[in-house]
mmCIF file of C-alpha atoms in Angstrom:
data_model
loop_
_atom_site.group_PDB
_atom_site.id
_atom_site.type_symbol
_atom_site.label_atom_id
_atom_site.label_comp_id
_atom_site.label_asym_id
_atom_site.label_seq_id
_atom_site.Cartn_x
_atom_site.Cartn_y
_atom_site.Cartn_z
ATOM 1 C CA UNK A 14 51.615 16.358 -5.410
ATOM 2 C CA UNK A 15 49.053 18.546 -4.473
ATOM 3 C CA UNK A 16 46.387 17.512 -1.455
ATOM 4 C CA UNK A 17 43.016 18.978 -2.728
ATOM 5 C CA UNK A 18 41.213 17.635 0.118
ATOM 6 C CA UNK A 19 39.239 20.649 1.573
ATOM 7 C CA UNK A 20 38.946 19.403 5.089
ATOM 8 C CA UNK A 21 42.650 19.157 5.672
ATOM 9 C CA UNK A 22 43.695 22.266 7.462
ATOM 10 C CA UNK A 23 47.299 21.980 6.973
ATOM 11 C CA UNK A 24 47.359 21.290 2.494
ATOM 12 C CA UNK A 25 49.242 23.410 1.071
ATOM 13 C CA UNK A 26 49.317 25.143 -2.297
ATOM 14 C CA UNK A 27 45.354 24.458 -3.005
ATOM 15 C CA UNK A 28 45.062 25.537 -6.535
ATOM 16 C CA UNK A 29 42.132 28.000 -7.666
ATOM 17 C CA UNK A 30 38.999 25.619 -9.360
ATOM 18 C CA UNK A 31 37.054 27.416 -11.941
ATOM 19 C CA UNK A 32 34.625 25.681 -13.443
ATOM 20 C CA UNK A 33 33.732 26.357 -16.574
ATOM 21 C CA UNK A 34 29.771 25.700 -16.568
ATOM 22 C CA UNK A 35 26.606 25.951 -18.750
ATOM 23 C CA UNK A 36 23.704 24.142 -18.098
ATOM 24 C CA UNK A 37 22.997 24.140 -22.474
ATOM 25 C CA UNK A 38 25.297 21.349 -24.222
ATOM 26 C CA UNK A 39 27.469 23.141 -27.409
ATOM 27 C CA UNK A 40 28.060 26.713 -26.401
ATOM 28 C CA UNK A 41 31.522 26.596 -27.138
ATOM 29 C CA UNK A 42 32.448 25.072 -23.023
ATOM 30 C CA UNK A 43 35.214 22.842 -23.869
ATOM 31 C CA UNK A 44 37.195 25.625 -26.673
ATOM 32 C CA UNK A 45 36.535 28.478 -24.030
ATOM 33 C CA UNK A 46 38.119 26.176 -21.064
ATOM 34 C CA UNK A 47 40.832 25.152 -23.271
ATOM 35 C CA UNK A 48 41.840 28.855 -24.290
ATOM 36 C CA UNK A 49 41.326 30.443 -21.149
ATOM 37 C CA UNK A 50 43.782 27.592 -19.343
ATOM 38 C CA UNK A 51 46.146 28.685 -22.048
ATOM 39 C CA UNK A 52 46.073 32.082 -21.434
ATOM 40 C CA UNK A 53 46.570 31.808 -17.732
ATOM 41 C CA UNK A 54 49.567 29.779 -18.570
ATOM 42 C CA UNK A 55 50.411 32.501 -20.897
ATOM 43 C CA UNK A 56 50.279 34.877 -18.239
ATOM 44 C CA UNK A 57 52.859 32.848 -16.238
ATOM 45 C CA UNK A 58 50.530 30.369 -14.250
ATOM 46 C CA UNK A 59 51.132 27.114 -13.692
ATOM 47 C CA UNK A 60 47.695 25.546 -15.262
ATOM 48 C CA UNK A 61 45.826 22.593 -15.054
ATOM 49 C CA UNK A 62 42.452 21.284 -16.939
ATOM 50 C CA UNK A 63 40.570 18.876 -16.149
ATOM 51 C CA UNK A 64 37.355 17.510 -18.641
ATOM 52 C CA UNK A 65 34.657 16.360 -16.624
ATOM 53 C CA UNK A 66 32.485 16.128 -19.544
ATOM 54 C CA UNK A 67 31.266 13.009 -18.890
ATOM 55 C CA UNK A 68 28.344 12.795 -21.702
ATOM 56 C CA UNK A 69 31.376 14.066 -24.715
ATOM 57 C CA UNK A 70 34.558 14.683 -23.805
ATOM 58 C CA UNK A 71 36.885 16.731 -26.274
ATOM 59 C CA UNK A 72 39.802 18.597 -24.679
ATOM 60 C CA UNK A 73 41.966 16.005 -25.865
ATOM 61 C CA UNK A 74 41.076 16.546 -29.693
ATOM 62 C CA UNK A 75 41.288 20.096 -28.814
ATOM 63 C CA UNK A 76 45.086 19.784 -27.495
ATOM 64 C CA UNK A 77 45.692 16.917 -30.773
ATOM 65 C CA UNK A 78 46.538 14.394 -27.561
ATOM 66 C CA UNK A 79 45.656 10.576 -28.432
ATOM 67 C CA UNK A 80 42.791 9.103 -26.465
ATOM 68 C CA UNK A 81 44.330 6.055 -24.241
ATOM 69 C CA UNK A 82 44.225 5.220 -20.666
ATOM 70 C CA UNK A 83 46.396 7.515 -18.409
ATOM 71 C CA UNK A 84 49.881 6.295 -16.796
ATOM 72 C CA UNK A 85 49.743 4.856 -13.162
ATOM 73 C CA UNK A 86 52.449 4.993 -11.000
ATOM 74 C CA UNK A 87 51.826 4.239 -7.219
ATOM 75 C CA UNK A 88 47.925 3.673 -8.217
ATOM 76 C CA UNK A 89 47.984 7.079 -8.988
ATOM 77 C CA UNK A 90 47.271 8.886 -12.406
ATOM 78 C CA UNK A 91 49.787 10.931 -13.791
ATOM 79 C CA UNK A 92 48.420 13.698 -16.136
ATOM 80 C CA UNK A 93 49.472 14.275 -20.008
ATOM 81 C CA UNK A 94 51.591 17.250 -20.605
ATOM 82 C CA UNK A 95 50.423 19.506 -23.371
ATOM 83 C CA UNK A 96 51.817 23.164 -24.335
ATOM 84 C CA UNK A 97 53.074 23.222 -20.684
ATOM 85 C CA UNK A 98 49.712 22.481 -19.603
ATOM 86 C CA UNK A 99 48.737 19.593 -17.279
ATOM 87 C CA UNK A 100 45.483 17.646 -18.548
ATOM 88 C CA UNK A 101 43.422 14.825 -17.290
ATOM 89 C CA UNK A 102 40.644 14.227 -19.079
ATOM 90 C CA UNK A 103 37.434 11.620 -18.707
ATOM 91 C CA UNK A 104 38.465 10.676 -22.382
ATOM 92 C CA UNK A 105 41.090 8.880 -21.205
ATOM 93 C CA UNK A 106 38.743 6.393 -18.527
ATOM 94 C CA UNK A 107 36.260 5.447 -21.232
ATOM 95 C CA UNK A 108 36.608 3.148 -24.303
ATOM 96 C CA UNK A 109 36.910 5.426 -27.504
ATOM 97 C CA UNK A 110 33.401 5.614 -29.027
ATOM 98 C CA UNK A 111 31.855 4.105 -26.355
ATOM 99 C CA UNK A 112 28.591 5.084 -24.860
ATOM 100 C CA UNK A 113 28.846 5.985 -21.228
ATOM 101 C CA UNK A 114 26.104 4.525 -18.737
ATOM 102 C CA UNK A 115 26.735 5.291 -15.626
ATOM 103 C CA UNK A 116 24.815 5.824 -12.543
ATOM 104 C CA UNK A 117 25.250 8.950 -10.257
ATOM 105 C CA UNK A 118 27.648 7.272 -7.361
ATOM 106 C CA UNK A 119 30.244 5.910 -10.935
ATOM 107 C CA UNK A 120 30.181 9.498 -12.041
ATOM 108 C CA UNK A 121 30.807 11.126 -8.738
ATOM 109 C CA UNK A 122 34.086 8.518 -7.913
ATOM 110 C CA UNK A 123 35.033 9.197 -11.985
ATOM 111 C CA UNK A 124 35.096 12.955 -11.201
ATOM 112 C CA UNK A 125 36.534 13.060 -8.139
ATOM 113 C CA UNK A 126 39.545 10.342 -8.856
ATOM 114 C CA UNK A 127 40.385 12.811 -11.877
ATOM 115 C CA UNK A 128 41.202 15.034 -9.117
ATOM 116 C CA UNK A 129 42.283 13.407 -6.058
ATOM 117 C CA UNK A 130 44.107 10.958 -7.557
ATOM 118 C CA UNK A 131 46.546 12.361 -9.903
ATOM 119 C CA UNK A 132 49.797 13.461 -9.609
ATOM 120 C CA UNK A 133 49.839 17.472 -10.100
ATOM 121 C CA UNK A 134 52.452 19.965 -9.686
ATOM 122 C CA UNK A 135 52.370 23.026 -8.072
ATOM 123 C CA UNK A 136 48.986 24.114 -10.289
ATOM 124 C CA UNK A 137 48.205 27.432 -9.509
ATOM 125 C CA UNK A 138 44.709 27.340 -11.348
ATOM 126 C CA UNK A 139 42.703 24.653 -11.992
ATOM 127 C CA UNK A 140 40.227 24.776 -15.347
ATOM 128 C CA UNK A 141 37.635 22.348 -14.844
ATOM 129 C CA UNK A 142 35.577 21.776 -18.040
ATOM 130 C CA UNK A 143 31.998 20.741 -16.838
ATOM 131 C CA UNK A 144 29.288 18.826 -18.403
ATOM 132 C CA UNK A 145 25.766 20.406 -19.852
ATOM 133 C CA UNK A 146 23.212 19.696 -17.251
ATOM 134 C CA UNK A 147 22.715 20.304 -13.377
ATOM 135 C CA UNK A 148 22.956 16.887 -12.318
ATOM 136 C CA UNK A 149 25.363 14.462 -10.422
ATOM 137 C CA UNK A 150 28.642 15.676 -11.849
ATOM 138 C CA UNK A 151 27.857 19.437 -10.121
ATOM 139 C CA UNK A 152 26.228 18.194 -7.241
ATOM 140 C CA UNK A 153 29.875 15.887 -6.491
ATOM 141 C CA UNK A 154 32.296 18.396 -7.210
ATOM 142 C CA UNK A 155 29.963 21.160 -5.322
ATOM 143 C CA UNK A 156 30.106 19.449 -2.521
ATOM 144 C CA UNK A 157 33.363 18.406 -2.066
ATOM 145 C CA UNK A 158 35.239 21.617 -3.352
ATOM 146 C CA UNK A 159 32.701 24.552 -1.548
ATOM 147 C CA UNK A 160 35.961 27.048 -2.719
ATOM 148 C CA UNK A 161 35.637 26.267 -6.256
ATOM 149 C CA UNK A 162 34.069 29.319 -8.310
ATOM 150 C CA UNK A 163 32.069 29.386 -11.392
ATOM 151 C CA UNK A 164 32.754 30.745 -14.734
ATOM 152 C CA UNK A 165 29.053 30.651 -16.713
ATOM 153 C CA UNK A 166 29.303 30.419 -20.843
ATOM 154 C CA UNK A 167 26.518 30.916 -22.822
ATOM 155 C CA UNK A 168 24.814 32.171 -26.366
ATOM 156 C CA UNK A 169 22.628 35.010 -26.423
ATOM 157 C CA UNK A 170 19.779 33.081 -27.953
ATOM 158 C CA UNK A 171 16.859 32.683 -25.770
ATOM 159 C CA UNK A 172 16.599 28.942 -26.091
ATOM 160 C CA UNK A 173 20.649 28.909 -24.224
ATOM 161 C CA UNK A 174 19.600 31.726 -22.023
ATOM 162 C CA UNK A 175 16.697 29.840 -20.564
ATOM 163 C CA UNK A 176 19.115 26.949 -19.239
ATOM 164 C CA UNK A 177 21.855 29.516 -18.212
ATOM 165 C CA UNK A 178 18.974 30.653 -15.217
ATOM 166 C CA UNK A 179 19.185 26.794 -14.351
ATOM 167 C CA UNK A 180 22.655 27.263 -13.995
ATOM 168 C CA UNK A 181 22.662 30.459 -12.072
ATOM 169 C CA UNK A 182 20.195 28.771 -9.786
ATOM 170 C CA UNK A 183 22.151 25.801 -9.061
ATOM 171 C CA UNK A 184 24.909 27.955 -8.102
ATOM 172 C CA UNK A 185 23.250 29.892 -5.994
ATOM 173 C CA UNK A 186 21.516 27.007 -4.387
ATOM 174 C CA UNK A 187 24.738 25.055 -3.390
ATOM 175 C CA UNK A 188 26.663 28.579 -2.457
ATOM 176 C CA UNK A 189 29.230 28.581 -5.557
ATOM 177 C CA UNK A 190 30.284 31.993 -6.160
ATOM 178 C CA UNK A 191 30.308 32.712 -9.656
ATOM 179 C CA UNK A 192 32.910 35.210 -10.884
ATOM 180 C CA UNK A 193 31.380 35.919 -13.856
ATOM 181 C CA UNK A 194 29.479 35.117 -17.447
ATOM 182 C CA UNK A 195 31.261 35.036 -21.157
ATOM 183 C CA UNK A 196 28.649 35.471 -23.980
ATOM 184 C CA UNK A 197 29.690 33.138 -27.132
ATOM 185 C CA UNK A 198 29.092 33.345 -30.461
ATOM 186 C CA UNK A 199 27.829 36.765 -29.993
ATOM 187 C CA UNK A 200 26.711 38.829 -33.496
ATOM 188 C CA UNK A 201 24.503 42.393 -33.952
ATOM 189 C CA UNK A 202 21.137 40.291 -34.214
ATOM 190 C CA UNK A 203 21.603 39.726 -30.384
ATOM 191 C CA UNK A 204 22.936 43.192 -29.222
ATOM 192 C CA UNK A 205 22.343 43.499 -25.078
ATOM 193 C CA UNK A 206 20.514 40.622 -24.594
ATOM 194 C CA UNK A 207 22.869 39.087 -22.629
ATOM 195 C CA UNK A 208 23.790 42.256 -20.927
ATOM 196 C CA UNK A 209 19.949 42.815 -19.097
ATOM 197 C CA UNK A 210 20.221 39.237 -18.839
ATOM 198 C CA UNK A 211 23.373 39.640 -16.537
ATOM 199 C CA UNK A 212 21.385 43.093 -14.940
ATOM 200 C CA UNK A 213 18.315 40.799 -14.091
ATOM 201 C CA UNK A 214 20.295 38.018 -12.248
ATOM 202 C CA UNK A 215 22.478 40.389 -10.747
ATOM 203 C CA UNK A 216 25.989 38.701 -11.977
ATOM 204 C CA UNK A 217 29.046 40.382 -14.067
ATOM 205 C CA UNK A 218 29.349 39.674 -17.939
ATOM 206 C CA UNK A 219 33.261 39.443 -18.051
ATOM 207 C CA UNK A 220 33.624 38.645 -21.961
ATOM 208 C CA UNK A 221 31.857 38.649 -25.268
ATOM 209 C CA UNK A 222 33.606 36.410 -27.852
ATOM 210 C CA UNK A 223 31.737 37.049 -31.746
ATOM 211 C CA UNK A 224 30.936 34.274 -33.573
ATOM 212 C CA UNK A 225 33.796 33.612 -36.208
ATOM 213 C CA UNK A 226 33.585 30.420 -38.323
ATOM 214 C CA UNK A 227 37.186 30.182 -38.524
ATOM 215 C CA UNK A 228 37.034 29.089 -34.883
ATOM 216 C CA UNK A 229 35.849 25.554 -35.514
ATOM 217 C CA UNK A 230 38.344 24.921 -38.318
ATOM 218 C CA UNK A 231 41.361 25.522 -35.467
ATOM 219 C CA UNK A 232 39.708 22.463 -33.568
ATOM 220 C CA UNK A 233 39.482 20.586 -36.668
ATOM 221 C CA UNK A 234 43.386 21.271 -37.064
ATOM 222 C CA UNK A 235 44.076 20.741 -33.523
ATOM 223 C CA UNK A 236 45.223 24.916 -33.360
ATOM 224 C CA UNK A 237 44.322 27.224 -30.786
ATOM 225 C CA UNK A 238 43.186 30.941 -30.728
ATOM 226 C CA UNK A 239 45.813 31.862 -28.517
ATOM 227 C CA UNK A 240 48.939 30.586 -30.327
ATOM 228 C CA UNK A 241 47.342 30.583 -33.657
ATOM 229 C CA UNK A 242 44.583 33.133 -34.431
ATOM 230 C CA UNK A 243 45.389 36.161 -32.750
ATOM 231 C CA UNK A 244 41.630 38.209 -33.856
ATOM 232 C CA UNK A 245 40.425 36.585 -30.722
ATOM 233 C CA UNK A 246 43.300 36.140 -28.312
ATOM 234 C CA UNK A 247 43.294 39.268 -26.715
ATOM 235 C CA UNK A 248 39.831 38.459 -24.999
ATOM 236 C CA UNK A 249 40.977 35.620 -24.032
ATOM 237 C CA UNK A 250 43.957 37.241 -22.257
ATOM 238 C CA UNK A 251 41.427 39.724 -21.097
ATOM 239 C CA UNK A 252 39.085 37.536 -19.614
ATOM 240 C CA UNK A 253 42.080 35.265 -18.272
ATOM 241 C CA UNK A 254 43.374 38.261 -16.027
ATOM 242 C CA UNK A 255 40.173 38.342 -14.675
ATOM 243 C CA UNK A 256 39.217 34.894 -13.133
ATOM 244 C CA UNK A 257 42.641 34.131 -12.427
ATOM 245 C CA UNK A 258 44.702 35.414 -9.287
ATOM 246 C CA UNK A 259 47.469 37.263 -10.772
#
């Protein structure tokens, strides 16, 4: 078991946390976490994801694992294994269907129990796939994580680019470094937008994935684009040697 408690001097084996952030709700977070945690596993990490999508929570349609509560042993959680892959997922704490109202302090303790209180092994990296929005859930995990760095997704519409500032700011506000920015669902209409959007903010664009519609049907089928539609896997990979310590 791994102590993630960044006050303790002596833990050993902390594990990277990258969050996978976007202040704009369907940009593609969840697929791009899920892919990129499969590609560092690829690449001979030992990976770990963790859906803190409070609001929606879909990893665990994206991996085809059954929604039910998680396996205690020693009131501690122990993850699902999934294509080598270590998940926990908020999926698993809430009722299927179920409309989540919580107050900040609920969805703080959620977060952070996903964490600190399972079971992982020897995780290397630690994919963290964050909810739309600058609220609680970033302010928790901000604060109790300072090392954790950001991975930014967005579209190169205006509309998503507006709430990717918010994001940017946040970061910068609570001292997150962010490695980097992947532009989704990218096509000609949109050429360099996001590229003197990066310029103006002063952070690196790491990856530009184009909009395919085959991509949604691989959810729908519980597939992935690493294992099963190589046109796009190779950015992943790319993009994966990147934000990862290899």
């Amino acid at each position: 078991m791994i102590n993630f408690n960044p006050k303790n001097k002596n833990s050993k084996n902390k594990p990277q946390i990258i969050l996978i952030c976007g202040a704009k709700g369907g940009v593609g977070k969840s697929t791009i976490c899920y892919n990129l945690a499969l590609a560092s596993q690829k690449l001979g990490q030992n990976t770990a994801i963790i859906d803190a999508d409070i609001y929606g929570p879909s990893i665990h349609h994206l991996c085809g694992v059954k929604q039910q509560a998680p396996e205690i042993k020693h009131n501690l959680m122990l993850p699902r294994k999934v294509k080598n892959l270590q998940l926990n997922s908020m999926g698993f704490l809430i009722p299927k269907e179920s409309a989540l109202i919580w107050r900040g302090p609920m969805i703080s303790k959620a977060i952070n129990n996903l964490i600190n209180n399972t079971v992982w092994t020897d995780v290397a990296q630690m994919f963290i796939d964050m909810p739309p929005g600058t609220g609680d859930a970033y302010l928790s995990l901000l604060k109790n994580f300072p090392t954790a760095k950001a991975v930014i997704i967005t579209q190169p519409q205006k509309i998503s680019l507006i709430d990717t500032s918010r994001t940017i700011d946040l970061m910068q506000k609570v001292n997150i470094e962010i490695i980097g920015l992947i532009e989704n669902m990218t096509n000609h209409l949109y050429k360099d937008k996001v590229k003197y959007f990066c310029k103006e903010h002063k952070i690196k664009k790491i990856g530009s994935i184009e909009f395919d519609q085959n991509i949604p049907l691989l959810a729908e089928n519980n597939q992935n684009i690493i294992e099963d539609y190589h046109n796009h896997a190779k950015i992943f990979y790319q993009i994966a040697k990147k934000i990862v310590k290899l």
